[in-house]
XYZ file of C-alpha atoms in Angstrom:
415
model
C 25.382 64.466 35.802
C 23.480 61.503 34.389
C 20.282 60.017 35.774
C 19.355 56.353 35.395
C 16.476 54.355 36.815
C 16.810 50.728 37.791
C 14.758 48.251 39.775
C 16.850 46.109 42.100
C 13.931 43.923 43.201
C 14.073 40.258 42.271
C 11.120 37.888 42.753
C 12.975 35.641 45.183
C 14.143 38.561 47.345
C 10.883 40.158 48.450
C 12.741 42.023 51.216
C 14.930 43.986 48.763
C 14.052 47.689 48.756
C 13.304 49.129 45.327
C 16.003 51.228 43.729
C 14.014 54.286 42.672
C 16.762 55.897 40.635
C 20.513 56.490 40.502
C 22.447 59.662 39.763
C 25.739 59.029 38.016
C 28.520 61.504 37.440
C 30.083 61.856 34.000
C 33.861 61.914 34.302
C 36.828 61.564 31.948
C 37.976 57.910 31.908
C 41.274 58.966 33.506
C 39.428 60.058 36.687
C 37.089 57.098 37.111
C 37.910 55.103 40.234
C 40.616 57.484 41.415
C 40.753 59.126 44.841
C 38.680 62.287 44.958
C 35.622 60.809 43.219
C 33.853 59.785 46.414
C 30.424 60.896 47.612
C 31.295 61.245 51.280
C 28.096 63.028 52.282
C 24.475 63.513 51.209
C 21.664 65.557 52.764
C 18.059 66.621 52.263
C 16.937 70.131 53.174
C 14.716 70.391 56.287
C 11.552 70.705 54.167
C 12.648 67.938 51.810
C 12.553 70.222 48.758
C 16.302 70.037 48.016
C 18.915 67.321 47.905
C 22.702 67.835 47.964
C 25.593 65.474 47.482
C 29.360 65.767 47.232
C 30.005 64.282 43.805
C 33.802 64.363 44.045
C 36.603 66.692 42.937
C 35.315 69.589 45.023
C 31.886 69.776 43.364
C 28.552 69.729 45.226
C 25.302 69.338 43.314
C 22.061 70.700 44.755
C 18.906 69.484 43.010
C 15.200 70.079 43.533
C 13.296 67.150 45.006
C 11.524 65.110 43.796
C 13.765 64.474 40.822
C 11.063 62.863 38.706
C 8.441 65.617 39.021
C 6.295 66.265 35.963
C 7.469 69.886 35.750
C 11.101 68.794 35.737
C 10.548 66.129 33.089
C 8.587 68.405 30.734
C 11.364 70.970 30.747
C 8.808 73.797 30.975
C 9.882 74.808 34.475
C 13.306 75.834 35.683
C 14.063 73.338 38.438
C 16.724 75.552 39.947
C 19.351 72.799 40.164
C 22.832 74.180 40.735
C 26.401 73.145 41.433
C 28.872 74.630 43.903
C 32.592 74.510 43.177
C 34.384 74.302 46.521
C 37.973 74.081 45.261
C 38.862 71.120 47.507
C 37.336 67.658 48.096
C 34.117 67.867 50.130
C 33.818 65.420 53.031
C 30.815 66.773 54.922
C 27.767 68.860 54.101
C 24.569 69.952 55.836
C 21.524 72.116 55.138
C 20.399 74.610 57.741
C 19.043 76.151 59.779
C 16.732 73.323 60.807
C 13.530 74.618 62.395
C 12.183 72.887 65.502
C 9.148 70.686 65.157
C 5.996 72.755 65.880
C 5.084 70.687 68.927
C 8.552 71.188 70.387
C 8.871 74.925 69.744
C 8.540 76.588 73.122
C 9.430 79.989 71.719
C 10.196 81.498 68.312
C 13.734 80.958 67.106
C 15.856 84.081 67.332
C 17.123 84.456 63.775
C 18.218 87.773 62.266
C 15.637 89.017 59.739
C 18.059 88.920 56.806
C 18.498 85.157 57.369
C 14.835 84.279 57.816
C 14.218 83.109 54.265
C 17.730 81.889 53.517
C 18.439 78.194 53.238
C 22.136 77.623 53.800
C 24.401 74.757 52.824
C 27.580 74.175 54.818
C 30.369 72.233 53.115
C 33.357 70.794 55.008
C 36.526 70.589 52.958
C 39.648 68.470 52.983
C 41.823 71.498 53.808
C 39.886 72.222 57.031
C 37.834 75.123 55.688
C 34.029 75.230 55.945
C 32.283 77.120 53.144
C 28.776 78.482 53.718
C 26.515 78.835 50.658
C 23.179 80.537 50.042
C 21.134 77.878 48.260
C 18.655 80.242 46.586
C 21.347 82.454 45.021
C 24.064 79.821 44.636
C 26.604 82.250 46.089
C 29.255 81.622 48.733
C 28.381 83.644 51.837
C 31.560 83.275 53.902
C 34.226 80.778 54.994
C 34.940 79.410 58.453
C 38.573 78.863 59.446
C 39.986 77.010 62.432
C 40.113 73.282 61.752
C 43.558 71.913 60.911
C 42.388 68.708 59.255
C 39.643 67.250 57.091
C 36.185 68.457 58.167
C 34.512 65.059 58.297
C 30.986 65.887 59.463
C 28.618 68.843 59.833
C 25.241 69.165 61.545
C 22.748 71.933 62.358
C 20.761 71.406 65.585
C 16.998 71.188 65.174
C 16.188 74.409 66.999
C 16.056 76.965 64.179
C 19.259 78.724 65.202
C 22.281 79.497 63.048
C 24.464 77.150 65.085
C 26.699 74.727 63.193
C 28.622 71.812 64.726
C 31.637 70.437 62.880
C 33.928 67.482 63.549
C 37.376 67.020 62.083
C 40.397 64.808 61.758
C 42.218 67.388 63.892
C 40.584 65.621 66.904
C 38.238 68.522 67.741
C 34.637 69.566 67.383
C 33.766 73.201 66.829
C 30.480 74.978 67.496
C 30.034 77.989 65.227
C 27.604 80.908 65.472
C 26.832 81.679 61.833
C 24.869 84.789 62.844
C 28.293 86.172 63.811
C 29.887 84.690 60.665
C 31.776 82.204 62.815
C 33.571 84.830 64.890
C 32.218 83.237 68.063
C 33.313 79.597 68.224
C 33.503 76.960 70.945
C 36.156 74.233 70.627
C 35.542 70.810 72.167
C 38.756 68.834 72.725
C 39.177 65.357 74.191
C 39.425 62.880 71.336
C 42.842 61.316 70.840
C 42.528 60.781 67.086
C 40.315 61.416 64.039
C 36.630 62.066 64.665
C 34.494 60.075 62.235
C 31.045 61.477 62.906
C 28.970 63.712 65.156
C 25.255 63.992 65.959
C 23.037 66.337 67.972
C 20.274 65.113 70.278
C 16.747 66.160 69.212
C 16.332 68.388 72.272
C 19.646 70.066 71.364
C 21.154 69.408 74.786
C 23.906 66.986 73.753
C 26.408 66.346 70.985
C 27.737 62.838 70.375
C 30.999 62.133 68.555
C 32.830 58.931 67.653
C 36.590 58.654 67.178
C 37.649 56.360 64.377
C 40.886 55.114 65.926
C 40.675 56.125 69.605
C 37.471 54.071 70.024
C 35.837 56.846 72.043
C 32.118 57.596 72.004
C 31.947 61.026 73.600
C 28.953 62.996 74.825
C 29.197 66.768 75.160
C 26.854 69.375 76.618
C 25.597 71.795 73.974
C 24.516 74.151 76.746
C 27.761 74.438 78.702
C 30.157 73.206 75.969
C 31.684 70.690 78.378
C 32.527 66.997 78.234
C 29.881 64.729 79.801
C 31.151 61.161 79.449
C 32.781 58.552 77.243
C 30.626 55.528 76.498
C 32.962 52.520 76.669
C 31.659 49.155 75.493
C 34.297 47.021 77.196
C 33.238 43.805 75.463
C 35.277 44.088 72.261
C 38.879 43.204 73.026
C 40.220 43.260 69.461
C 41.246 46.277 67.431
C 38.245 47.954 65.842
C 37.251 51.249 64.222
C 34.239 53.460 64.900
C 32.524 54.923 61.844
C 29.126 56.493 62.547
C 26.558 57.565 65.151
C 23.014 58.903 65.359
C 20.409 59.775 67.983
C 16.903 58.348 67.803
C 14.234 61.018 67.128
C 13.242 61.055 70.813
C 16.862 61.276 71.982
C 16.461 58.241 74.245
C 18.891 56.104 72.232
C 22.270 56.684 70.631
C 23.350 54.245 67.911
C 27.052 53.772 67.162
C 28.611 51.694 64.366
C 31.971 49.889 64.490
C 33.847 47.194 62.602
C 36.907 44.965 62.928
C 38.580 42.482 60.614
C 35.923 39.810 61.034
C 32.706 41.587 62.029
C 30.725 44.798 62.214
C 28.265 45.761 64.923
C 25.851 48.450 66.057
C 25.524 49.356 69.731
C 22.409 51.080 71.054
C 23.104 53.168 74.148
C 21.057 55.069 76.684
C 22.872 58.449 76.530
C 21.588 59.458 79.965
C 22.803 56.413 81.916
C 25.599 55.187 79.597
C 23.895 51.770 79.610
C 24.319 49.620 76.528
C 20.820 48.499 75.551
C 21.655 46.042 72.775
C 24.244 45.037 70.175
C 23.543 43.910 66.619
C 26.488 41.907 65.238
C 27.368 40.521 61.819
C 30.244 38.033 61.456
C 31.696 37.238 58.038
C 34.137 34.776 56.523
C 36.295 37.092 54.391
C 38.597 38.888 56.818
C 38.559 42.663 56.441
C 35.966 42.662 53.651
C 32.869 44.108 55.318
C 33.149 47.637 56.653
C 30.097 49.436 58.063
C 30.164 53.020 56.854
C 27.005 54.824 57.934
C 23.822 54.538 60.006
C 20.785 56.791 60.445
C 17.454 56.553 62.237
C 14.282 57.055 60.221
C 12.199 60.175 61.025
C 9.647 57.968 62.803
C 12.322 56.295 64.917
C 11.055 52.840 63.935
C 13.966 51.929 61.656
C 17.713 52.303 61.282
C 19.340 52.526 57.835
C 22.692 50.714 57.546
C 25.327 50.977 54.792
C 27.995 48.235 54.605
C 30.495 46.939 52.064
C 28.513 43.807 51.223
C 25.064 45.390 50.803
C 24.109 48.818 49.478
C 21.446 49.195 52.158
C 19.924 47.393 55.120
C 16.985 48.674 57.158
C 16.647 47.311 60.674
C 13.950 47.728 63.284
C 15.790 47.844 66.635
C 14.873 44.778 68.638
C 13.485 42.872 65.671
C 14.994 39.509 64.734
C 15.859 40.203 61.122
C 16.043 43.054 58.675
C 12.914 44.888 57.592
C 14.456 45.395 54.152
C 17.823 44.791 52.531
C 19.434 44.826 49.112
C 20.985 41.719 47.673
C 24.616 40.885 48.443
C 26.936 43.052 46.357
C 30.628 43.343 47.208
C 30.937 46.268 44.771
C 28.204 48.411 46.326
C 30.908 50.847 47.587
C 28.520 52.563 49.996
C 29.807 55.446 52.123
C 26.848 57.396 53.531
C 23.061 57.464 53.873
C 20.322 59.963 54.656
C 16.553 59.707 55.089
C 14.145 62.137 53.450
C 12.568 64.255 56.255
C 9.130 62.763 55.539
C 10.533 59.225 55.343
C 9.852 56.755 52.560
C 13.160 57.392 50.750
C 16.785 56.746 51.707
C 19.660 58.251 49.708
C 23.048 56.508 49.692
C 26.373 57.808 48.358
C 29.144 55.652 46.897
C 32.911 55.678 46.383
C 32.489 56.345 42.664
C 30.577 59.588 43.248
C 27.128 58.182 42.498
C 23.910 58.529 44.500
C 21.126 55.966 44.773
C 17.607 56.561 46.063
C 15.839 53.610 47.673
C 12.199 53.124 48.561
C 12.072 52.679 52.338
C 9.203 51.170 54.353
C 6.442 53.484 55.512
C 5.261 51.684 58.622
C 2.404 53.251 60.570
C 3.713 53.697 64.143
C 1.723 52.114 66.930
C 0.021 54.328 69.491
C 2.399 53.058 72.170
C 5.418 54.006 70.016
C 4.027 57.509 69.392
C 3.395 58.011 73.102
C 6.922 56.885 73.931
C 8.369 59.137 71.234
C 6.619 62.233 72.610
C 7.293 61.400 76.254
C 10.975 60.555 75.873
C 11.713 63.691 73.864
C 11.317 65.731 77.043
C 11.780 63.190 79.863
C 15.198 61.663 80.569
C 15.828 58.140 81.827
C 16.730 59.502 85.264
C 13.330 61.206 85.400
C 11.536 58.094 84.161
C 12.951 55.599 86.647
C 11.354 56.986 89.868
C 7.854 57.048 88.315
C 5.393 54.530 89.841
C 4.956 52.534 86.630
C 4.600 48.777 86.117
C 7.938 47.167 85.326
C 6.908 46.136 81.828
C 5.804 49.666 80.899
C 8.961 51.216 82.350
C 11.119 48.768 80.382
C 9.269 49.700 77.197
C 9.600 53.444 77.806
C 13.342 53.110 78.491
C 13.969 50.675 75.585
C 15.113 47.976 77.995
C 12.690 45.519 76.438
C 15.038 45.029 73.453
C 17.012 41.733 73.387
C 20.589 42.415 74.461
C 22.322 40.546 71.617
C 21.258 40.016 68.004
C 23.250 38.346 65.235
C 22.745 39.301 61.595
C 24.360 36.201 60.066
C 21.921 33.915 61.861
C 18.904 35.992 60.898
C 19.462 36.990 57.267
C 20.327 34.155 54.944
C 19.444 35.742 51.589
């Protein structure tokens, strides 16, 4: 592994986020640029103290964060960085369990005592196996078998339990109980083709999944393990592919990313009513040259990180006319994934060449109205909001219906 620090800011592009540093992987020249080098997934631990990325060829690096700490630079302290050899290419990874936020914890999480102090890392492999690792010891704990295709995405719900949700190219999602070493598993079937991504609502009631080729955005109940609905846009008549999804921190919005030969777009949905709230679209001149790969909401819910072929990173405030921050145009950015640090302020992006970049993200102080909406909507659904005797303007704000219905990137961002 090699670490380099660069500054991507240029005087004329004041909106470019600063590139804090970049981790590059040393490889024999014969392997550079070949399939298997990709960083398909990156993740921060729930407390933000660890960072993991799939650096290609079946290797996952786990490093202590921050990377530029004085102890780490002096060499006087053992940082505890480690690598896991998974034996097959790693497509998805996730730290867990993820404890609930203190304000949301109605009761203590029921976790066996032997797991209480164990941070786990789940890695989804190309051969369909999921390997579970103990981060502190660096040892493999056990393997999960059942998927018959690439395990594309993994996520732990934010409730402190040892539940793991996986999505795969075998068209299924699986819900594993790691306390039982995966012996108890629920299988969710309904997609007609590969599943690109999955996400869990903050209240842990729903799972969302997007199918790359079947163009399905499915919602599932995490309580009854049943299918809820398929969100169908209906406005895009041409062939397109779905690539990513994420819930807002209050669970009141679901963002989905898609692209076709001449454009990419992000739809924001109300997961309770299946209403499409808005669409952000970018049209481009070079046919088939601008794929959108990954999106993720910031911990505050104010921003959405976007990774596309033509820019390493964009950061958008839903409803705003223009990007809050964006890198300069770079057709060789090769971005594949992104992940916010749990405390915000930093976004990590992974690339096709197995590298990781860390970007300085905006730290905007949320307004009081946004904080109130965030707390209220975490526990109150749209169906419960609508009958309340509230002024129309306030109700529209609380249900995110005050966002313009259509926004166009190409008309807003000219740099």
